[in-house]
Tab-separated table of C-alpha atoms and ligand atoms in Angstrom:
chain	number	residue	atom	x	y	z
P	1	MET	CA	-18.552	-9.723	8.790
P	2	ASP	CA	-19.087	-6.148	10.302
P	3	LYS	CA	-20.991	-3.731	8.206
P	4	PHE	CA	-20.912	-0.062	8.467
P	5	ILE	CA	-24.125	2.326	8.887
P	6	ILE	CA	-23.107	5.892	8.029
P	7	ARG	CA	-25.989	9.060	8.227
P	8	GLY	CA	-24.893	11.293	5.490
P	9	GLY	CA	-24.867	14.871	6.042
P	10	ALA	CA	-22.750	15.590	9.086
P	11	VAL	CA	-19.516	17.627	8.598
P	12	LEU	CA	-17.031	16.800	9.861
P	13	ASP	CA	-14.603	18.976	11.462
P	14	GLY	CA	-11.539	18.206	13.841
P	15	THR	CA	-7.888	17.264	14.101
P	16	VAL	CA	-6.939	13.140	13.365
P	17	GLN	CA	-3.815	11.635	13.799
P	18	VAL	CA	-1.615	9.482	10.579
P	19	SER	CA	-1.398	6.152	11.229
P	20	GLY	CA	1.840	4.564	10.366
P	21	SER	CA	1.790	3.682	6.301
P	22	LYS	CA	0.636	-0.640	5.409
P	23	ASN	CA	2.563	0.038	2.517
P	24	SER	CA	5.557	0.227	4.360
P	25	SER	CA	5.433	-2.046	7.219
P	26	LEU	CA	4.848	-4.971	5.124
P	27	PRO	CA	7.975	-5.339	3.444
P	28	ILE	CA	10.052	-3.325	6.295
P	29	LEU	CA	8.028	-6.528	8.811
P	30	ALA	CA	9.651	-9.489	6.197
P	31	ALA	CA	13.252	-7.661	5.939
P	32	THR	CA	13.631	-8.624	10.055
P	33	LEU	CA	14.053	-12.280	8.464
P	34	LEU	CA	17.714	-10.525	7.189
P	35	THR	CA	19.099	-11.414	10.455
P	36	ARG	CA	18.930	-13.056	13.764
P	37	GLU	CA	18.927	-9.803	15.593
P	38	PRO	CA	16.330	-8.726	17.030
P	39	CYS	CA	14.481	-5.982	15.431
P	40	VAL	CA	11.851	-3.509	16.346
P	41	ILE	CA	9.190	-1.491	14.532
P	42	ARG	CA	7.249	1.582	15.366
P	43	ARG	CA	4.373	2.751	14.659
P	44	VAL	CA	3.449	-0.239	12.805
P	45	PRO	CA	-0.959	-0.006	11.907
P	46	ASP	CA	-3.355	-2.441	14.068
P	47	LEU	CA	-4.778	-3.618	10.800
P	48	SER	CA	-5.799	-7.468	9.542
P	49	ASP	CA	-2.760	-6.989	6.978
P	50	THR	CA	0.039	-6.230	9.330
P	51	ASN	CA	-1.201	-9.002	12.105
P	52	TYR	CA	-1.255	-11.550	8.579
P	53	MET	CA	2.367	-10.177	8.297
P	54	THR	CA	3.236	-10.781	12.326
P	55	GLN	CA	1.719	-14.455	11.826
P	56	ILE	CA	4.014	-15.739	8.728
P	57	LEU	CA	7.030	-14.315	10.458
P	58	ALA	CA	5.940	-16.562	13.282
P	59	GLN	CA	5.306	-19.191	11.333
P	60	LEU	CA	8.854	-18.803	9.245
P	61	GLY	CA	10.205	-19.459	12.967
P	62	ALA	CA	10.602	-15.549	14.604
P	63	ALA	CA	9.501	-14.934	17.572
P	64	VAL	CA	7.048	-11.652	17.484
P	65	GLU	CA	5.831	-9.629	20.161
P	66	ARG	CA	3.715	-7.446	19.906
P	67	ALA	CA	2.465	-3.843	21.623
P	68	SER	CA	0.170	-1.520	20.309
P	69	GLY	CA	2.373	0.042	17.165
P	70	THR	CA	5.413	-1.317	18.438
P	71	VAL	CA	6.399	-4.794	16.514
P	72	GLU	CA	9.590	-7.347	18.530
P	73	ILE	CA	10.806	-9.407	15.787
P	74	ARG	CA	14.031	-12.063	16.536
P	75	ALA	CA	14.003	-14.551	14.235
P	76	GLU	CA	17.294	-16.084	15.461
P	77	LYS	CA	16.543	-19.397	12.922
P	78	VAL	CA	14.043	-19.851	10.156
P	79	LYS	CA	12.369	-21.925	7.811
P	80	HIS	CA	12.725	-21.608	4.172
P	81	VAL	CA	8.457	-22.439	3.465
P	82	ALA	CA	6.376	-19.744	4.114
P	83	PRO	CA	2.751	-21.760	5.506
P	84	TYR	CA	-0.411	-21.419	2.237
P	85	GLU	CA	-2.931	-21.063	4.686
P	86	LEU	CA	-1.584	-17.802	5.403
P	87	VAL	CA	0.088	-16.544	2.422
P	88	ARG	CA	-3.189	-16.926	0.642
P	89	LYS	CA	-4.794	-15.213	2.465
P	90	MET	CA	-2.094	-11.745	1.806
P	91	ARG	CA	-1.240	-10.908	-2.017
P	92	ALA	CA	1.775	-8.884	0.313
P	93	SER	CA	2.894	-11.679	2.329
P	94	ILE	CA	4.910	-12.467	-1.034
P	95	CYS	CA	7.223	-10.333	0.219
P	96	VAL	CA	9.115	-12.627	2.087
P	97	LEU	CA	10.191	-13.633	-0.631
P	98	GLY	CA	13.145	-11.747	-0.916
P	99	PRO	CA	14.240	-12.315	2.730
P	100	LEU	CA	13.856	-15.888	2.633
P	101	PHE	CA	16.277	-15.944	-0.719
P	102	GLY	CA	18.582	-13.394	0.861
P	103	ARG	CA	18.809	-15.422	4.267
P	104	LEU	CA	18.903	-19.428	3.976
P	105	GLY	CA	19.288	-18.931	-0.281
P	106	LYS	CA	15.982	-20.760	-0.362
P	107	CYS	CA	11.992	-20.457	-0.894
P	108	THR	CA	9.161	-22.315	-1.252
P	109	ILE	CA	6.067	-19.870	-1.379
P	110	SER	CA	2.754	-20.628	-2.911
P	111	VAL	CA	2.312	-19.102	-6.641
P	112	PRO	CA	-0.182	-15.737	-5.707
P	113	GLY	CA	-4.067	-16.435	-6.687
P	114	GLY	CA	-6.326	-14.157	-8.397
P	115	CYS	CA	-6.546	-10.422	-7.290
P	116	VAL	CA	-9.201	-8.259	-7.661
P	117	ILE	CA	-8.278	-5.148	-8.334
P	118	GLY	CA	-7.356	-6.584	-11.611
P	119	ASP	CA	-4.013	-9.344	-13.116
P	120	ARG	CA	-0.756	-9.116	-10.341
P	121	PRO	CA	1.656	-11.172	-11.819
P	122	ILE	CA	4.867	-11.196	-10.349
P	123	ASP	CA	7.470	-12.595	-13.260
P	124	ILE	CA	9.549	-9.194	-12.505
P	125	HIS	CA	10.034	-10.412	-8.943
P	126	LEU	CA	11.369	-13.992	-9.973
P	127	ARG	CA	13.232	-12.027	-13.369
P	128	GLY	CA	14.665	-10.241	-10.521
P	129	LEU	CA	16.006	-13.021	-8.595
P	130	GLN	CA	16.711	-15.237	-11.422
P	131	GLU	CA	19.315	-12.061	-12.151
P	132	LEU	CA	20.674	-12.484	-9.047
P	133	GLY	CA	21.317	-16.733	-9.554
P	134	ALA	CA	17.857	-18.064	-8.560
P	135	THR	CA	16.530	-21.428	-9.981
P	136	ILE	CA	13.098	-21.568	-9.969
P	137	GLU	CA	10.591	-24.554	-10.269
P	138	THR	CA	6.703	-24.565	-9.621
P	139	LYS	CA	5.118	-27.535	-8.539
P	140	ALA	CA	1.311	-27.763	-7.405
P	141	GLY	CA	0.978	-24.942	-6.387
P	142	ASP	CA	4.901	-24.099	-4.869
P	143	MET	CA	7.208	-22.037	-5.932
P	144	HIS	CA	10.602	-23.566	-5.250
P	145	ILE	CA	13.393	-21.197	-5.409
P	146	LYS	CA	16.713	-21.511	-4.937
P	147	ARG	CA	20.396	-19.483	-4.751
P	148	GLY	CA	22.203	-20.841	-7.743
P	149	ARG	CA	25.415	-18.863	-9.115
P	150	ALA	CA	24.864	-15.062	-8.999
P	151	ARG	CA	25.426	-13.330	-12.314
P	152	SER	CA	28.873	-10.898	-11.335
P	153	GLY	CA	27.616	-8.409	-14.353
P	154	ASN	CA	29.161	-6.696	-16.323
P	155	ALA	CA	32.383	-4.248	-15.318
P	156	ALA	CA	31.519	-1.281	-16.923
P	157	HIS	CA	29.312	0.197	-13.578
P	158	GLY	CA	31.097	-2.696	-11.708
P	159	GLY	CA	28.003	-4.545	-11.102
P	160	ARG	CA	24.784	-7.339	-12.644
P	161	GLU	CA	22.449	-4.707	-13.362
P	162	ILE	CA	18.955	-6.119	-13.790
P	163	ASN	CA	15.836	-4.104	-15.326
P	164	MET	CA	12.777	-3.854	-13.476
P	165	ARG	CA	10.731	-1.633	-16.290
P	166	GLY	CA	6.847	-3.400	-16.759
P	167	LYS	CA	4.420	-2.735	-19.339
P	168	HIS	CA	2.561	-0.969	-16.279
P	169	GLY	CA	5.736	0.958	-14.770
P	170	PRO	CA	7.935	-0.174	-12.022
P	171	THR	CA	6.886	-2.863	-9.074
P	172	VAL	CA	6.924	-1.723	-5.846
P	173	LEU	CA	7.055	-5.115	-4.231
P	174	GLY	CA	9.634	-6.695	-6.958
P	175	THR	CA	11.754	-3.020	-6.069
P	176	GLY	CA	11.382	-4.202	-2.344
P	177	ASN	CA	11.914	-7.943	-2.974
P	178	LEU	CA	14.877	-7.559	-4.943
P	179	MET	CA	17.067	-5.169	-2.290
P	180	MET	CA	16.319	-7.607	-0.017
P	181	ALA	CA	17.742	-9.971	-1.647
P	182	ALA	CA	20.620	-8.562	-2.914
P	183	VAL	CA	21.713	-6.512	0.251
P	184	LEU	CA	23.033	-10.311	1.517
P	185	THR	CA	23.712	-11.351	-2.408
P	186	LYS	CA	27.680	-10.933	-3.458
P	187	GLY	CA	28.881	-7.911	-5.193
P	188	THR	CA	27.104	-4.999	-6.809
P	189	THR	CA	23.614	-5.029	-7.649
P	190	VAL	CA	22.185	-2.061	-9.863
P	191	ILE	CA	18.633	-2.253	-10.142
P	192	GLU	CA	17.646	-0.639	-12.865
P	193	GLY	CA	13.949	0.928	-13.823
P	194	ALA	CA	13.344	0.375	-9.464
P	195	ALA	CA	9.864	1.827	-7.979
P	196	ALA	CA	10.596	5.105	-6.322
P	197	GLU	CA	7.937	5.655	-3.886
P	198	PRO	CA	7.975	6.917	-0.658
P	199	GLU	CA	7.452	3.139	0.894
P	200	VAL	CA	10.831	1.488	-1.884
P	201	GLU	CA	13.057	4.599	0.210
P	202	ASP	CA	11.733	3.352	4.308
P	203	LEU	CA	12.466	-0.061	3.403
P	204	ALA	CA	15.777	0.594	2.456
P	205	ASP	CA	16.261	3.339	5.295
P	206	PHE	CA	15.771	0.414	7.062
P	207	LEU	CA	18.003	-2.245	5.288
P	208	ALA	CA	20.961	0.535	5.987
P	209	LYS	CA	20.415	0.548	9.421
P	210	MET	CA	20.623	-2.911	9.248
P	211	GLY	CA	23.784	-2.692	7.868
P	212	ALA	CA	23.045	-2.800	4.178
P	213	ARG	CA	24.990	-0.343	1.773
P	214	ILE	CA	22.558	0.715	-0.741
P	215	GLU	CA	22.477	4.358	-2.584
P	216	GLY	CA	19.613	5.583	-4.896
P	217	ALA	CA	16.535	3.930	-2.929
P	218	GLY	CA	13.298	6.717	-4.338
P	219	SER	CA	15.194	7.069	-7.297
P	220	ARG	CA	14.390	4.938	-10.426
P	221	ARG	CA	18.337	3.609	-10.044
P	222	ILE	CA	19.205	1.868	-7.250
P	223	ILE	CA	22.430	0.031	-6.529
P	224	ILE	CA	23.365	-2.233	-3.606
P	225	GLN	CA	26.899	-4.187	-2.252
P	226	GLY	CA	26.202	-6.950	-0.772
P	227	VAL	CA	27.338	-7.676	2.525
P	228	LYS	CA	27.587	-11.048	4.538
P	229	GLU	CA	24.886	-10.574	7.372
P	230	LEU	CA	23.044	-7.965	8.810
P	231	HIS	CA	22.671	-7.058	11.832
P	232	GLY	CA	19.342	-6.051	14.238
P	233	ALA	CA	17.605	-2.085	14.100
P	234	GLU	CA	15.154	0.114	14.736
P	235	HIS	CA	13.016	2.144	12.905
P	236	THR	CA	9.842	4.086	12.708
P	237	VAL	CA	7.895	3.352	9.833
P	238	ILE	CA	6.313	6.606	7.854
P	239	PRO	CA	2.959	8.351	7.299
P	240	ASP	CA	0.811	6.546	5.400
P	241	ARG	CA	-0.088	8.021	2.481
P	242	ILE	CA	-3.411	7.464	1.166
P	243	GLU	CA	-4.718	7.092	4.112
P	244	ALA	CA	-3.680	10.297	4.618
P	245	GLY	CA	-5.192	11.189	1.153
P	246	THR	CA	-8.544	9.574	1.789
P	247	PHE	CA	-9.197	11.646	4.921
P	248	LEU	CA	-8.317	14.499	2.885
P	249	VAL	CA	-11.222	14.004	1.036
P	250	ALA	CA	-13.167	13.479	3.555
P	251	GLY	CA	-12.290	16.540	4.444
P	252	ALA	CA	-13.063	18.190	1.611
P	253	LEU	CA	-16.198	16.461	0.884
P	254	ALA	CA	-17.978	16.542	4.116
P	255	GLY	CA	-15.896	18.203	6.544
P	256	ARG	CA	-15.252	21.827	8.025
P	257	LYS	CA	-12.153	22.074	8.282
P	258	VAL	CA	-10.085	18.682	9.250
P	259	THR	CA	-6.170	18.561	10.203
P	260	LEU	CA	-4.180	15.323	9.837
P	261	LYS	CA	-1.626	15.373	12.165
P	262	LYS	CA	2.166	13.220	11.595
P	263	ALA	CA	1.618	14.040	8.023
P	264	ASN	CA	3.835	14.193	4.991
P	265	HIS	CA	2.626	16.486	2.430
P	266	HIS	CA	5.825	16.094	0.115
P	267	HIS	CA	4.762	12.696	0.135
P	268	LEU	CA	1.153	13.542	-1.121
P	269	ALA	CA	2.253	16.470	-3.340
P	270	ALA	CA	0.122	14.685	-6.614
P	271	VAL	CA	-2.976	14.327	-4.415
P	272	ILE	CA	-2.868	18.172	-2.949
P	273	SER	CA	-2.450	19.470	-6.286
P	274	LYS	CA	-5.455	17.521	-7.357
P	275	LEU	CA	-7.521	19.165	-4.781
P	276	ARG	CA	-6.051	22.399	-4.866
P	277	GLU	CA	-7.350	22.113	-8.560
P	278	SER	CA	-10.666	21.336	-7.678
P	279	GLY	CA	-11.015	24.591	-5.392
P	280	PHE	CA	-9.565	23.488	-1.880
P	281	GLU	CA	-7.933	25.208	0.079
P	282	ILE	CA	-5.091	23.190	1.428
P	283	ASP	CA	-2.825	24.158	4.165
P	284	ALA	CA	0.729	21.941	4.553
P	285	THR	CA	3.130	22.364	7.190
P	286	ALA	CA	5.856	20.524	8.363
P	287	ARG	CA	3.608	17.952	10.532
P	288	GLU	CA	0.156	18.898	9.490
P	289	ILE	CA	-2.251	19.279	6.711
P	290	THR	CA	-5.115	21.047	6.505
P	291	VAL	CA	-8.285	20.971	3.527
P	292	HIS	CA	-10.578	23.273	4.064
P	293	GLY	CA	-14.081	22.073	3.016
P	294	ARG	CA	-16.586	24.145	0.731
P	295	PRO	CA	-20.592	23.668	-0.423
P	296	SER	CA	-19.215	23.008	-4.003
P	297	TRP	CA	-15.827	22.069	-6.326
P	298	LYS	CA	-15.271	21.606	-9.715
P	299	GLY	CA	-14.186	18.211	-11.549
P	300	GLY	CA	-11.048	17.014	-12.716
P	301	THR	CA	-8.416	14.631	-14.936
P	302	ILE	CA	-6.410	12.759	-13.235
P	303	THR	CA	-4.596	9.872	-14.592
P	304	THR	CA	-3.255	7.593	-12.160
P	305	GLU	CA	1.306	6.932	-12.567
P	306	PRO	CA	3.860	5.487	-10.604
P	307	TYR	CA	4.973	7.694	-7.802
P	308	PRO	CA	5.956	11.085	-7.608
P	309	GLY	CA	2.352	10.463	-10.110
P	310	PHE	CA	-0.752	10.630	-9.219
P	311	PRO	CA	-1.719	7.153	-6.450
P	312	THR	CA	-3.686	4.320	-7.815
P	313	ASP	CA	-4.878	3.858	-4.634
P	314	MET	CA	-6.250	7.542	-4.146
P	315	GLN	CA	-8.176	6.767	-7.797
P	316	ALA	CA	-11.016	4.764	-6.041
P	317	GLN	CA	-11.863	7.970	-3.544
P	318	PHE	CA	-11.779	10.875	-6.448
P	319	CYS	CA	-14.081	8.790	-7.848
P	320	ALA	CA	-16.318	9.561	-5.385
P	321	LEU	CA	-15.575	13.111	-4.816
P	322	TYR	CA	-15.512	13.736	-8.639
P	323	ALA	CA	-18.851	11.978	-8.698
P	324	LEU	CA	-20.076	15.252	-6.621
P	325	ALA	CA	-18.250	17.469	-8.080
P	326	GLU	CA	-19.398	20.157	-10.551
P	327	GLY	CA	-19.057	19.366	-14.650
P	328	VAL	CA	-17.207	16.303	-16.150
P	329	SER	CA	-14.457	14.757	-15.143
P	330	ALA	CA	-11.701	11.764	-16.131
P	331	VAL	CA	-9.972	9.190	-14.527
P	332	THR	CA	-7.846	6.914	-16.348
P	333	GLU	CA	-6.457	3.872	-14.291
P	334	MET	CA	-3.016	2.842	-16.067
P	335	ILE	CA	-1.235	1.166	-13.176
P	336	PHE	CA	-4.153	-1.662	-12.883
P	337	PRO	CA	-6.554	-0.686	-16.019
P	338	GLU	CA	-9.406	-3.068	-14.445
P	339	ARG	CA	-9.363	-1.687	-10.826
P	340	PHE	CA	-13.363	0.373	-11.064
P	341	MET	CA	-15.142	-2.229	-8.743
P	342	HIS	CA	-16.332	1.152	-7.058
P	343	LEU	CA	-18.168	1.925	-9.980
P	344	PRO	CA	-20.831	-0.070	-9.916
P	345	GLU	CA	-21.970	0.189	-6.239
P	346	LEU	CA	-21.168	4.885	-6.718
P	347	LYS	CA	-24.244	4.329	-9.423
P	348	ARG	CA	-25.874	2.847	-6.401
P	349	MET	CA	-25.740	5.431	-5.010
P	350	GLY	CA	-26.955	8.015	-7.580
P	351	ALA	CA	-23.616	9.170	-9.383
P	352	SER	CA	-23.364	9.014	-13.081
P	353	VAL	CA	-20.627	7.577	-14.760
P	354	THR	CA	-19.503	5.709	-17.771
P	355	ARG	CA	-16.388	3.581	-18.708
P	356	GLU	CA	-14.028	3.824	-21.786
P	357	GLY	CA	-11.457	1.462	-21.841
P	358	ALA	CA	-9.446	2.448	-18.712
P	359	THR	CA	-11.051	6.090	-17.817
P	360	ALA	CA	-14.191	6.549	-15.614
P	361	ILE	CA	-16.369	9.422	-16.961
P	362	ILE	CA	-17.744	10.920	-14.620
P	363	THR	CA	-20.281	14.218	-14.968
P	364	GLY	CA	-21.426	15.529	-11.329
P	365	VAL	CA	-24.691	15.118	-9.662
P	366	PRO	CA	-25.478	17.174	-7.164
P	367	SER	CA	-26.716	14.726	-4.257
P	368	LEU	CA	-25.648	10.665	-3.784
P	369	SER	CA	-28.574	8.763	-2.368
P	370	ALA	CA	-27.835	6.447	0.223
P	371	ALA	CA	-27.927	2.940	-0.731
P	372	PRO	CA	-26.859	-0.369	0.641
P	373	VAL	CA	-23.692	-1.064	-1.497
P	374	MET	CA	-21.197	-3.757	-0.650
P	375	ALA	CA	-16.882	-3.474	-0.216
P	376	SER	CA	-15.627	-5.109	-3.173
P	377	ASP	CA	-11.657	-4.339	-2.104
P	378	LEU	CA	-9.700	-2.177	0.218
P	379	ARG	CA	-9.929	1.284	-1.484
P	380	ALA	CA	-13.051	0.600	-3.143
P	381	SER	CA	-14.755	0.784	0.513
P	382	ALA	CA	-12.515	3.603	0.846
P	383	ALA	CA	-14.778	5.091	-1.719
P	384	LEU	CA	-18.096	4.569	-0.995
P	385	VAL	CA	-16.622	5.329	2.686
P	386	LEU	CA	-16.796	8.634	1.452
P	387	ALA	CA	-19.303	9.041	-0.714
P	388	ALA	CA	-21.464	7.445	2.308
P	389	LEU	CA	-20.209	10.827	4.320
P	390	ARG	CA	-22.159	13.388	1.881
P	391	ALA	CA	-25.024	10.714	0.896
P	392	GLU	CA	-28.933	11.808	1.365
P	393	GLY	CA	-29.945	9.076	4.206
P	394	SER	CA	-28.622	6.044	5.571
P	395	THR	CA	-25.284	3.805	3.900
P	396	GLU	CA	-25.154	0.706	5.005
P	397	ILE	CA	-21.579	-0.484	3.836
P	398	ASN	CA	-20.962	-4.009	3.767
P	399	ARG	CA	-18.322	-6.504	4.275
P	400	VAL	CA	-15.845	-3.781	5.527
P	401	TYR	CA	-13.448	-6.348	6.193
P	402	HIS	CA	-11.798	-5.279	3.171
P	403	ILE	CA	-11.414	-1.555	4.962
P	404	ASP	CA	-9.602	-2.962	8.068
P	405	ARG	CA	-7.043	-4.708	5.917
P	406	GLY	CA	-5.727	-0.589	5.328
P	407	TYR	CA	-7.230	1.664	7.462
P	408	GLU	CA	-6.830	2.290	11.266
P	409	HIS	CA	-10.189	2.074	12.666
P	410	ILE	CA	-11.386	4.421	10.665
P	411	ASP	CA	-14.672	4.811	12.020
P	412	GLU	CA	-12.964	5.364	14.664
P	413	LYS	CA	-11.089	7.992	13.536
P	414	LEU	CA	-14.495	9.071	11.642
P	415	THR	CA	-16.580	9.335	15.089
P	416	GLN	CA	-14.030	11.357	16.060
P	417	LEU	CA	-14.103	13.907	13.634
P	418	GLY	CA	-17.946	13.904	14.279
P	419	ALA	CA	-19.144	11.346	11.439
P	420	ALA	CA	-22.120	9.519	12.503
P	421	ILE	CA	-20.803	6.058	11.332
P	422	GLU	CA	-21.552	2.701	13.263
P	423	ARG	CA	-20.413	-1.079	13.188
P	424	VAL	CA	-22.614	-3.695	13.800
P	425	GLN	CA	-21.001	-6.783	13.716
P	426	VAL	CA	-24.271	-9.314	11.513
V	501	EPU	N1	3.061	-5.518	-12.397
V	501	EPU	C1	4.021	-6.842	-13.910
V	501	EPU	N2	4.891	-8.316	-13.063
V	501	EPU	C2	5.318	-8.106	-11.666
V	501	EPU	C3	5.103	-6.938	-10.395
V	501	EPU	C4	4.174	-6.062	-10.930
V	501	EPU	O1	3.124	-6.566	-14.649
V	501	EPU	O2	6.247	-8.735	-11.185
V	501	EPU	C5	2.658	-4.754	-12.947
V	501	EPU	C6	0.663	-4.939	-11.871
V	501	EPU	O3	-0.302	-6.041	-12.194
V	501	EPU	C7	0.836	-3.680	-11.511
V	501	EPU	C8	2.288	-2.896	-12.137
V	501	EPU	O4	3.548	-3.964	-12.457
V	501	EPU	O5	0.408	-3.243	-13.225
V	501	EPU	C9	2.583	-2.625	-10.624
V	501	EPU	O6	2.458	-3.165	-9.949
V	501	EPU	P1	3.596	-3.247	-8.506
V	501	EPU	O7	4.213	-4.418	-8.339
V	501	EPU	O8	4.009	-1.908	-8.514
V	501	EPU	O9	2.141	-3.584	-7.105
V	501	EPU	P2	2.990	-4.074	-5.627
V	501	EPU	O10	4.237	-3.748	-5.175
V	501	EPU	O11	2.285	-5.286	-5.836
V	501	EPU	C10	1.802	-2.274	-3.973
V	501	EPU	C11	0.978	-2.148	-3.211
V	501	EPU	C12	-0.102	-1.558	-3.632
V	501	EPU	C13	-0.581	-0.269	-4.835
V	501	EPU	C14	0.683	-0.937	-5.688
V	501	EPU	C15	0.698	0.537	-6.212
V	501	EPU	C16	1.751	-2.900	-0.643
V	501	EPU	C17	1.360	-3.917	-0.554
V	501	EPU	N3	0.888	-2.793	-2.195
V	501	EPU	O12	1.422	-3.230	-4.475
V	501	EPU	O13	-1.236	-1.287	-2.805
V	501	EPU	O14	-1.549	-0.373	-5.385
V	501	EPU	O15	1.811	-0.947	-5.278
V	501	EPU	O16	1.234	1.206	-6.160
V	501	EPU	O17	2.438	-2.346	-0.936
V	501	EPU	C18	-3.336	-1.478	-1.636
V	501	EPU	O18	-3.076	-0.359	-0.607
V	501	EPU	O19	-4.475	-0.891	-1.591
V	501	EPU	C19	-2.774	-1.479	-2.715
V	501	EPU	C20	-3.154	-2.273	-3.592
């Protein structure tokens, strides 16, 4: 189990390249199960989560070859049982559900267990599949899902309409699962209350390259005409907007001038707007974003929302930024109201934070001090790395495997920018 030792105070300066999106890669890799023909996916980040996904595909019978960022998959024959030992390691393995159901009309997969960022039910995924005609039986921790007769739907909009709205807003992987199930289901499926995240649009783009007929991805209403079969395709995943956002905060907190290459600023509008409100100068061009650091900055108010609102996956990183800001900030988490594992660790470093339900009230302090801290989940860990970059002394961050799930070579990239960060094998 590795740990990071970060000596605070180094000034970040320079350029770093954004990796391909983790949260696009996972469903897109799963979507290759929809065809027996070969698929090539490029710019897949080298992360433990993408490795789990390729292992799951291999276990399901696909031939998988991976060379740096390019993954070639040929799922000539596919088994319908997703192995528990791998599935339990990653919640996102739920995204094989849609493709297995779409291609084989059946799927057995374990019910996902608890998650550190809060209760993460899959009721909406299942409701969507039921509307597509699935029957679901749960036995000994496994869900056995089989295709029955799909509703033909109402003639007014020419298809079956499936409402995916949940009490915390739309579901990203649920929308992906339903799209992947519906592309090979006869007739027209209309998904209402769909997630509009760029990762959903990226998946739809890949499915369209495979021959799927999808309209409206990136909006709240997606219309899918089922086709008989899909063919192989090549695709390059979009830049990781959360990795990019995290490096923008690093540049803001501890940088002089940090430029992100191969980034898409359109996907980061809410994050960039909050950084500007704090006083940071940001230049954005078609493929690059530059943030200029400053000695002091203002706090702010954030409420996480579905895209295009402020992303929950950037909430922890902004808590680190606001810990050192002028004034009092308020950060409200509306997607996963318990996603505040980073707060007690930030407090160990001297942050002044209180919690009122789903809101963190952060009173900025002039400096943070190094302390041994524990990474708890991916984005909480990123927040600790950010705080450590600016803390006085050397911060030891344990359990960095959480960070390795979602940030490709983060220690190397930060070193390239001038950070004093060391990975130590314990
Ligand atoms: N929800 C339900 N029922 C469902 C599905 C979701 O009530 O059947 C609720 C969730 O509990 C949550 C809200 O709906 O309150 C939204 O969850 P969503 O389903 O959108 O989350 P997800 O698709 O499982 C993806 C990302 C997460 C990201 C969320 C929200 C991947 C692999 N994961 O999860 O990313 O936080 O969308 O944007 O795409 C991360 O990268 O650190 C991460 C956790």
